[in-house]
Tab-separated table of C-alpha atoms in Angstrom:
chain	number	residue	atom	x	y	z
A	1	UNK	CA	-21.406	-13.959	15.355
A	2	UNK	CA	-23.309	-12.852	12.226
A	3	UNK	CA	-21.413	-13.177	8.888
A	4	UNK	CA	-21.785	-9.508	8.322
A	5	UNK	CA	-20.132	-8.741	11.640
A	6	UNK	CA	-17.166	-11.109	10.916
A	7	UNK	CA	-16.587	-9.221	7.695
A	8	UNK	CA	-16.942	-5.876	9.322
A	9	UNK	CA	-14.504	-6.715	12.050
A	10	UNK	CA	-12.163	-7.474	9.189
A	11	UNK	CA	-12.662	-4.125	7.601
A	12	UNK	CA	-12.185	-2.331	11.133
A	13	UNK	CA	-9.035	-4.429	11.597
A	14	UNK	CA	-7.555	-3.294	8.386
A	15	UNK	CA	-8.314	0.334	9.203
A	16	UNK	CA	-6.839	0.084	12.666
A	17	UNK	CA	-3.689	-1.474	11.583
A	18	UNK	CA	-3.245	1.100	8.861
A	19	UNK	CA	-4.172	3.901	11.319
A	20	UNK	CA	-1.145	3.019	13.369
A	21	UNK	CA	1.211	3.023	10.307
A	22	UNK	CA	3.179	5.960	9.027
A	23	UNK	CA	1.733	5.757	5.514
A	24	UNK	CA	-1.921	4.901	6.104
A	25	UNK	CA	-5.363	6.467	6.656
A	26	UNK	CA	-7.612	4.933	9.207
A	27	UNK	CA	-9.897	3.232	6.708
A	28	UNK	CA	-10.491	-0.280	5.571
A	29	UNK	CA	-12.802	-1.920	3.027
A	30	UNK	CA	-13.715	-5.400	1.686
A	31	UNK	CA	-15.705	-6.603	-1.371
A	32	UNK	CA	-17.519	-9.787	-0.619
A	33	UNK	CA	-19.204	-12.091	-2.976
A	34	UNK	CA	-21.198	-15.332	-2.191
A	35	UNK	CA	-19.764	-15.156	1.371
A	36	UNK	CA	-16.105	-14.880	0.246
A	37	UNK	CA	-13.811	-11.792	0.536
A	38	UNK	CA	-12.903	-10.791	-2.962
A	39	UNK	CA	-10.619	-7.740	-2.112
A	40	UNK	CA	-9.405	-6.363	1.334
A	41	UNK	CA	-7.910	-2.943	0.992
A	42	UNK	CA	-6.919	0.038	3.154
A	43	UNK	CA	-6.436	3.716	2.119
A	44	UNK	CA	-3.259	4.349	0.432
A	45	UNK	CA	-3.431	8.101	-0.566
A	46	UNK	CA	-0.062	9.086	0.871
A	47	UNK	CA	2.062	6.107	-0.170
A	48	UNK	CA	0.603	5.907	-3.626
A	49	UNK	CA	0.334	9.705	-4.018
A	50	UNK	CA	-3.177	9.228	-5.353
A	51	UNK	CA	-5.990	11.170	-3.900
A	52	UNK	CA	-8.506	8.778	-5.219
A	53	UNK	CA	-6.852	5.781	-3.347
A	54	UNK	CA	-9.435	5.440	-0.716
A	55	UNK	CA	-10.070	2.028	0.793
A	56	UNK	CA	-13.366	1.596	-0.868
A	57	UNK	CA	-12.105	2.700	-4.254
A	58	UNK	CA	-9.179	0.467	-3.911
A	59	UNK	CA	-11.203	-2.452	-2.870
A	60	UNK	CA	-13.582	-1.937	-5.817
A	61	UNK	CA	-10.706	-1.749	-8.287
A	62	UNK	CA	-9.065	-4.836	-7.053
A	63	UNK	CA	-12.275	-6.805	-7.170
A	64	UNK	CA	-13.009	-5.761	-10.666
A	65	UNK	CA	-9.287	-6.799	-11.628
A	66	UNK	CA	-9.776	-10.148	-9.924
A	67	UNK	CA	-13.351	-10.950	-11.183
A	68	UNK	CA	-12.287	-9.390	-14.583
A	69	UNK	CA	-15.410	-7.081	-14.810
A	70	UNK	CA	-16.382	-3.465	-14.267
A	71	UNK	CA	-19.725	-4.671	-12.879
A	72	UNK	CA	-19.821	-5.943	-9.201
A	73	UNK	CA	-23.534	-6.812	-9.034
A	74	UNK	CA	-23.967	-9.554	-6.594
A	75	UNK	CA	-21.169	-8.138	-4.382
A	76	UNK	CA	-21.403	-6.391	-0.890
A	77	UNK	CA	-19.082	-3.432	0.149
A	78	UNK	CA	-18.074	-3.564	3.820
A	79	UNK	CA	-16.208	-0.282	4.966
A	80	UNK	CA	-15.021	0.687	8.267
A	81	UNK	CA	-16.372	4.349	7.741
A	82	UNK	CA	-19.336	5.761	5.769
A	83	UNK	CA	-18.157	5.998	2.270
A	84	UNK	CA	-17.254	9.643	1.203
A	85	UNK	CA	-19.355	10.984	-1.992
A	86	UNK	CA	-16.493	9.582	-4.254
A	87	UNK	CA	-16.517	6.269	-2.755
A	88	UNK	CA	-20.372	6.130	-2.575
A	89	UNK	CA	-20.486	7.020	-6.201
A	90	UNK	CA	-18.014	4.503	-7.251
A	91	UNK	CA	-20.060	1.902	-5.431
A	92	UNK	CA	-22.909	2.989	-7.627
A	93	UNK	CA	-21.027	2.773	-10.765
A	94	UNK	CA	-19.696	-0.547	-9.803
A	95	UNK	CA	-23.321	-1.523	-9.166
A	96	UNK	CA	-22.769	-3.354	-5.801
A	97	UNK	CA	-25.859	-4.865	-4.207
A	98	UNK	CA	-25.494	-3.547	-0.640
A	99	UNK	CA	-23.121	-1.298	1.397
A	100	UNK	CA	-22.339	-1.773	5.224
A	101	UNK	CA	-20.481	0.855	7.112
A	102	UNK	CA	-19.269	1.181	10.730
A	103	UNK	CA	-18.195	4.770	11.795
A	104	UNK	CA	-20.127	7.765	10.435
A	105	UNK	CA	-19.125	10.712	8.384
A	106	UNK	CA	-18.899	12.864	11.606
A	107	UNK	CA	-16.419	10.484	13.245
A	108	UNK	CA	-14.299	10.970	10.046
A	109	UNK	CA	-14.589	14.775	10.339
A	110	UNK	CA	-13.511	14.551	14.011
A	111	UNK	CA	-10.297	12.939	12.954
A	112	UNK	CA	-9.470	15.668	10.511
A	113	UNK	CA	-11.138	14.255	7.235
A	114	UNK	CA	-13.222	16.069	4.707
A	115	UNK	CA	-15.928	13.594	4.128
A	116	UNK	CA	-18.732	15.534	5.882
A	117	UNK	CA	-17.453	18.780	4.317
A	118	UNK	CA	-17.844	17.311	0.751
A	119	UNK	CA	-21.190	15.904	1.335
A	120	UNK	CA	-22.180	19.505	2.320
A	121	UNK	CA	-20.823	20.918	-0.642
A	122	UNK	CA	-23.223	18.745	-2.815
A	123	UNK	CA	-26.163	20.519	-1.137
A	124	UNK	CA	-24.880	24.006	-2.302
A	125	UNK	CA	-25.400	25.752	-5.756
A	126	UNK	CA	-22.468	25.856	-7.863
A	127	UNK	CA	-21.851	29.550	-7.083
A	128	UNK	CA	-21.727	28.861	-3.381
A	129	UNK	CA	-19.052	25.875	-3.519
A	130	UNK	CA	-15.542	26.240	-2.254
A	131	UNK	CA	-14.115	25.102	-5.463
A	132	UNK	CA	-15.179	27.331	-8.298
A	133	UNK	CA	-16.934	25.323	-11.096
A	134	UNK	CA	-18.072	26.991	-14.244
A	135	UNK	CA	-19.886	25.702	-17.492
A	136	UNK	CA	-18.466	26.820	-20.777
A	137	UNK	CA	-19.177	25.634	-24.371
A	138	UNK	CA	-22.212	23.842	-23.558
A	139	UNK	CA	-23.151	23.433	-27.205
A	140	UNK	CA	-19.760	21.986	-28.267
A	141	UNK	CA	-19.900	19.777	-25.231
A	142	UNK	CA	-22.848	17.894	-26.382
A	143	UNK	CA	-21.187	16.888	-29.706
A	144	UNK	CA	-19.408	13.763	-28.152
A	145	UNK	CA	-22.680	12.509	-26.842
A	146	UNK	CA	-24.225	12.755	-30.439
A	147	UNK	CA	-21.344	10.712	-31.822
A	148	UNK	CA	-21.788	8.208	-28.991
A	149	UNK	CA	-25.615	7.822	-29.799
A	150	UNK	CA	-24.488	7.118	-33.522
A	151	UNK	CA	-21.892	4.719	-32.538
A	152	UNK	CA	-23.193	1.043	-33.358
A	153	UNK	CA	-20.192	-0.636	-32.139
A	154	UNK	CA	-20.071	0.821	-28.649
A	155	UNK	CA	-20.140	-1.134	-25.425
A	156	UNK	CA	-22.893	0.512	-23.259
A	157	UNK	CA	-22.221	0.526	-19.495
B	28	UNK	CA	-9.588	32.344	-28.519
B	29	UNK	CA	-9.327	32.390	-24.783
B	30	UNK	CA	-6.949	29.955	-23.181
B	31	UNK	CA	-9.697	28.344	-21.440
B	32	UNK	CA	-11.480	27.670	-24.737
B	33	UNK	CA	-8.367	26.009	-26.241
B	34	UNK	CA	-8.211	23.663	-23.351
B	35	UNK	CA	-11.917	22.858	-23.384
B	36	UNK	CA	-11.844	22.089	-27.174
B	37	UNK	CA	-9.085	19.745	-26.432
B	38	UNK	CA	-11.118	17.904	-23.696
B	39	UNK	CA	-14.089	17.882	-25.968
B	40	UNK	CA	-11.899	16.639	-28.951
B	41	UNK	CA	-10.632	13.788	-26.683
B	42	UNK	CA	-14.213	12.910	-25.829
B	43	UNK	CA	-15.513	12.968	-29.413
B	44	UNK	CA	-12.714	10.622	-30.760
B	45	UNK	CA	-13.393	8.255	-27.750
B	46	UNK	CA	-17.124	8.316	-28.494
B	47	UNK	CA	-16.538	6.882	-31.852
B	48	UNK	CA	-14.378	4.028	-30.669
B	49	UNK	CA	-15.516	0.632	-29.536
B	50	UNK	CA	-13.993	0.732	-26.160
B	51	UNK	CA	-14.577	4.434	-25.088
B	52	UNK	CA	-17.097	6.488	-23.237
B	53	UNK	CA	-17.949	9.997	-24.625
B	54	UNK	CA	-15.785	11.842	-21.878
B	55	UNK	CA	-12.399	13.664	-21.955
B	56	UNK	CA	-10.604	15.732	-19.224
B	57	UNK	CA	-7.389	17.678	-18.837
B	58	UNK	CA	-5.396	18.684	-15.696
B	59	UNK	CA	-3.736	22.087	-16.570
B	60	UNK	CA	-1.078	23.777	-14.320
B	61	UNK	CA	0.471	27.162	-15.195
B	62	UNK	CA	-0.964	27.234	-18.671
B	63	UNK	CA	0.507	23.548	-19.520
B	64	UNK	CA	-1.431	20.472	-19.887
B	65	UNK	CA	-0.200	17.990	-17.375
B	66	UNK	CA	-2.568	15.066	-18.167
B	67	UNK	CA	-5.323	14.514	-20.967
B	68	UNK	CA	-7.315	11.323	-20.534
B	69	UNK	CA	-10.527	9.713	-21.666
B	70	UNK	CA	-12.940	7.462	-19.955
B	71	UNK	CA	-11.607	3.913	-19.933
B	72	UNK	CA	-14.066	1.937	-17.829
B	73	UNK	CA	-14.728	-0.800	-20.529
B	74	UNK	CA	-11.106	-1.442	-21.696
B	75	UNK	CA	-9.622	-1.173	-18.227
B	76	UNK	CA	-12.631	-3.097	-16.564
B	77	UNK	CA	-12.448	-0.296	-13.883
B	78	UNK	CA	-15.948	1.352	-13.010
B	79	UNK	CA	-13.717	4.292	-11.388
B	80	UNK	CA	-11.763	5.035	-14.760
B	81	UNK	CA	-13.700	8.031	-15.587
B	82	UNK	CA	-11.829	10.738	-17.610
B	83	UNK	CA	-11.606	13.093	-14.655
B	84	UNK	CA	-10.369	10.356	-12.214
B	85	UNK	CA	-7.918	9.245	-14.937
B	86	UNK	CA	-6.622	12.714	-15.620
B	87	UNK	CA	-6.214	13.355	-11.797
B	88	UNK	CA	-4.488	10.200	-11.203
B	89	UNK	CA	-2.013	10.654	-13.966
B	90	UNK	CA	-1.440	14.395	-13.097
B	91	UNK	CA	-0.469	13.168	-9.518
B	92	UNK	CA	1.925	10.498	-10.894
B	93	UNK	CA	3.621	13.195	-13.002
B	94	UNK	CA	3.770	15.795	-10.394
B	95	UNK	CA	4.491	13.135	-7.701
B	96	UNK	CA	1.924	14.457	-5.242
B	97	UNK	CA	-1.648	13.700	-4.125
B	98	UNK	CA	-2.203	17.600	-4.001
B	99	UNK	CA	-3.219	19.273	-7.172
B	100	UNK	CA	-3.374	22.675	-5.700
B	101	UNK	CA	-2.738	25.306	-8.324
B	102	UNK	CA	-4.109	22.993	-11.129
B	103	UNK	CA	-7.456	23.323	-13.052
B	104	UNK	CA	-9.571	20.583	-14.145
B	105	UNK	CA	-11.216	20.889	-17.757
B	106	UNK	CA	-13.959	18.104	-18.560
B	107	UNK	CA	-16.043	17.795	-21.410
B	108	UNK	CA	-18.955	17.073	-19.188
B	109	UNK	CA	-20.078	18.088	-15.786
B	110	UNK	CA	-18.192	15.797	-13.356
B	111	UNK	CA	-20.243	12.922	-11.708
B	112	UNK	CA	-20.405	12.905	-7.944
B	113	UNK	CA	-17.269	10.559	-8.007
B	114	UNK	CA	-15.257	12.839	-10.068
B	115	UNK	CA	-16.509	16.030	-8.337
B	116	UNK	CA	-15.418	14.602	-5.018
B	117	UNK	CA	-12.116	13.399	-6.429
B	118	UNK	CA	-11.508	16.940	-7.590
B	119	UNK	CA	-12.062	17.947	-3.848
B	120	UNK	CA	-9.808	15.314	-2.584
B	121	UNK	CA	-7.175	16.404	-5.209
B	122	UNK	CA	-7.615	20.011	-4.172
B	123	UNK	CA	-7.829	21.536	-7.628
B	124	UNK	CA	-8.294	25.373	-7.863
B	125	UNK	CA	-10.979	25.422	-10.439
B	126	UNK	CA	-13.181	23.170	-12.557
B	127	UNK	CA	-14.630	24.083	-16.028
B	128	UNK	CA	-17.172	21.669	-17.720
B	129	UNK	CA	-18.976	21.872	-21.091
B	130	UNK	CA	-21.912	19.525	-21.287
B	131	UNK	CA	-24.375	19.164	-18.429
B	132	UNK	CA	-25.459	15.978	-16.328
B	133	UNK	CA	-28.789	16.056	-18.295
B	134	UNK	CA	-27.048	15.751	-21.520
B	135	UNK	CA	-25.130	12.676	-20.063
B	136	UNK	CA	-28.535	11.303	-18.974
B	137	UNK	CA	-29.778	11.813	-22.309
B	138	UNK	CA	-26.952	9.648	-23.751
B	139	UNK	CA	-27.679	6.830	-21.098
B	140	UNK	CA	-25.344	7.659	-18.321
B	141	UNK	CA	-26.289	7.754	-14.609
B	142	UNK	CA	-24.656	10.962	-13.585
B	143	UNK	CA	-27.765	12.800	-12.720
B	144	UNK	CA	-29.321	9.646	-11.106
B	145	UNK	CA	-26.402	9.503	-8.715
B	146	UNK	CA	-26.594	13.053	-8.032
B	147	UNK	CA	-30.329	12.629	-6.961
B	148	UNK	CA	-29.492	9.670	-4.771
B	149	UNK	CA	-27.337	12.121	-2.750
B	150	UNK	CA	-30.494	14.082	-1.829
B	151	UNK	CA	-32.437	10.981	-0.451
B	152	UNK	CA	-32.154	9.554	3.023
B	153	UNK	CA	-30.300	6.265	3.279
B	154	UNK	CA	-33.449	4.311	3.494
B	155	UNK	CA	-34.743	5.705	0.168
B	156	UNK	CA	-31.769	5.077	-1.886
B	157	UNK	CA	-31.574	2.316	-4.561
B	158	UNK	CA	-28.521	0.652	-3.082
B	159	UNK	CA	-29.329	-0.332	0.322
B	160	UNK	CA	-26.761	1.101	2.826
B	161	UNK	CA	-26.752	0.333	6.608
B	162	UNK	CA	-24.509	1.221	9.654
B	163	UNK	CA	-23.366	-1.574	11.952
B	164	UNK	CA	-20.979	-1.678	14.755
B	165	UNK	CA	-20.509	2.129	15.015
B	166	UNK	CA	-18.571	1.901	18.276
B	167	UNK	CA	-16.096	-0.465	16.934
B	168	UNK	CA	-15.920	1.552	13.838
B	169	UNK	CA	-14.676	4.481	15.855
B	170	UNK	CA	-11.570	2.732	17.111
B	171	UNK	CA	-9.283	3.298	13.954
B	172	UNK	CA	-9.818	7.034	14.381
B	173	UNK	CA	-8.536	6.872	18.139
B	174	UNK	CA	-5.479	4.955	17.057
B	175	UNK	CA	-4.973	7.617	14.119
B	176	UNK	CA	-5.259	10.433	16.584
B	177	UNK	CA	-2.599	8.938	18.699
B	178	UNK	CA	-0.397	8.108	15.964
B	179	UNK	CA	2.398	10.748	16.142
B	180	UNK	CA	4.216	9.580	13.002
B	181	UNK	CA	1.312	10.057	10.543
B	182	UNK	CA	1.172	12.037	7.441
B	183	UNK	CA	-2.033	14.084	7.622
B	184	UNK	CA	-3.815	14.799	4.260
């Protein structure tokens, strides 16, 4: 079996075990670096009471803790299901090299999850979205960026 | 001053103070419920070594801890800058009622942040994206969802 299939089986196995528990969601994810699993996590939204505790976000956060960095360059994300927009963006901010996923967003939708719905929201204008979103005080809002540009001690990321 | 302007000034003030520090990013966010601030946080990616520790995600996670729930229905998110795709999706998963933002994604881009870049990635096909993303083992990937559907003790969310 190819290495990538071994890792994906691990992610799917985590998802399956979590799917059969009371507290879990049916999702699992790994961060792999140089052929080794750095982190292996499931969705923990309900037990942690944290709506951001998706498998991928959990795996990214744990890998960062273990590697003591916010930059996962050189790492691969394996996830049992296509990352939702939150998790896909988290992978971008973490700068992973590559993402493998197994099930698709429509499989998640079929099981009652909003991944596809949120992807669709991104294609709409702000006025058309289901959560109202409105810009106010744009001029004042730019001030922190001006301070940031002038800050010579900052750590860019 | 309108209430929403008072809250936004607070979010922008947090962003500004953080922008001038060594460890911060120039972003601040609040979760407000029934006219009271539940959480008020800045970006903490570099000090926490956590690429998901944006102001909005931090504020959502803290509000959930304080209110002991993963459902922020009835809450409003105020953020000093348009939420990046990760934070916007986190707001959807948290089910906030409304989002106010001040600066726009182009202001963030002008200060060196990738928010607009990641938004653009969402409009591209998987083959065109800067982080390669590939589906493997789709049949096996659906198995956890079948287990989830059969799980009668689960907590849907």
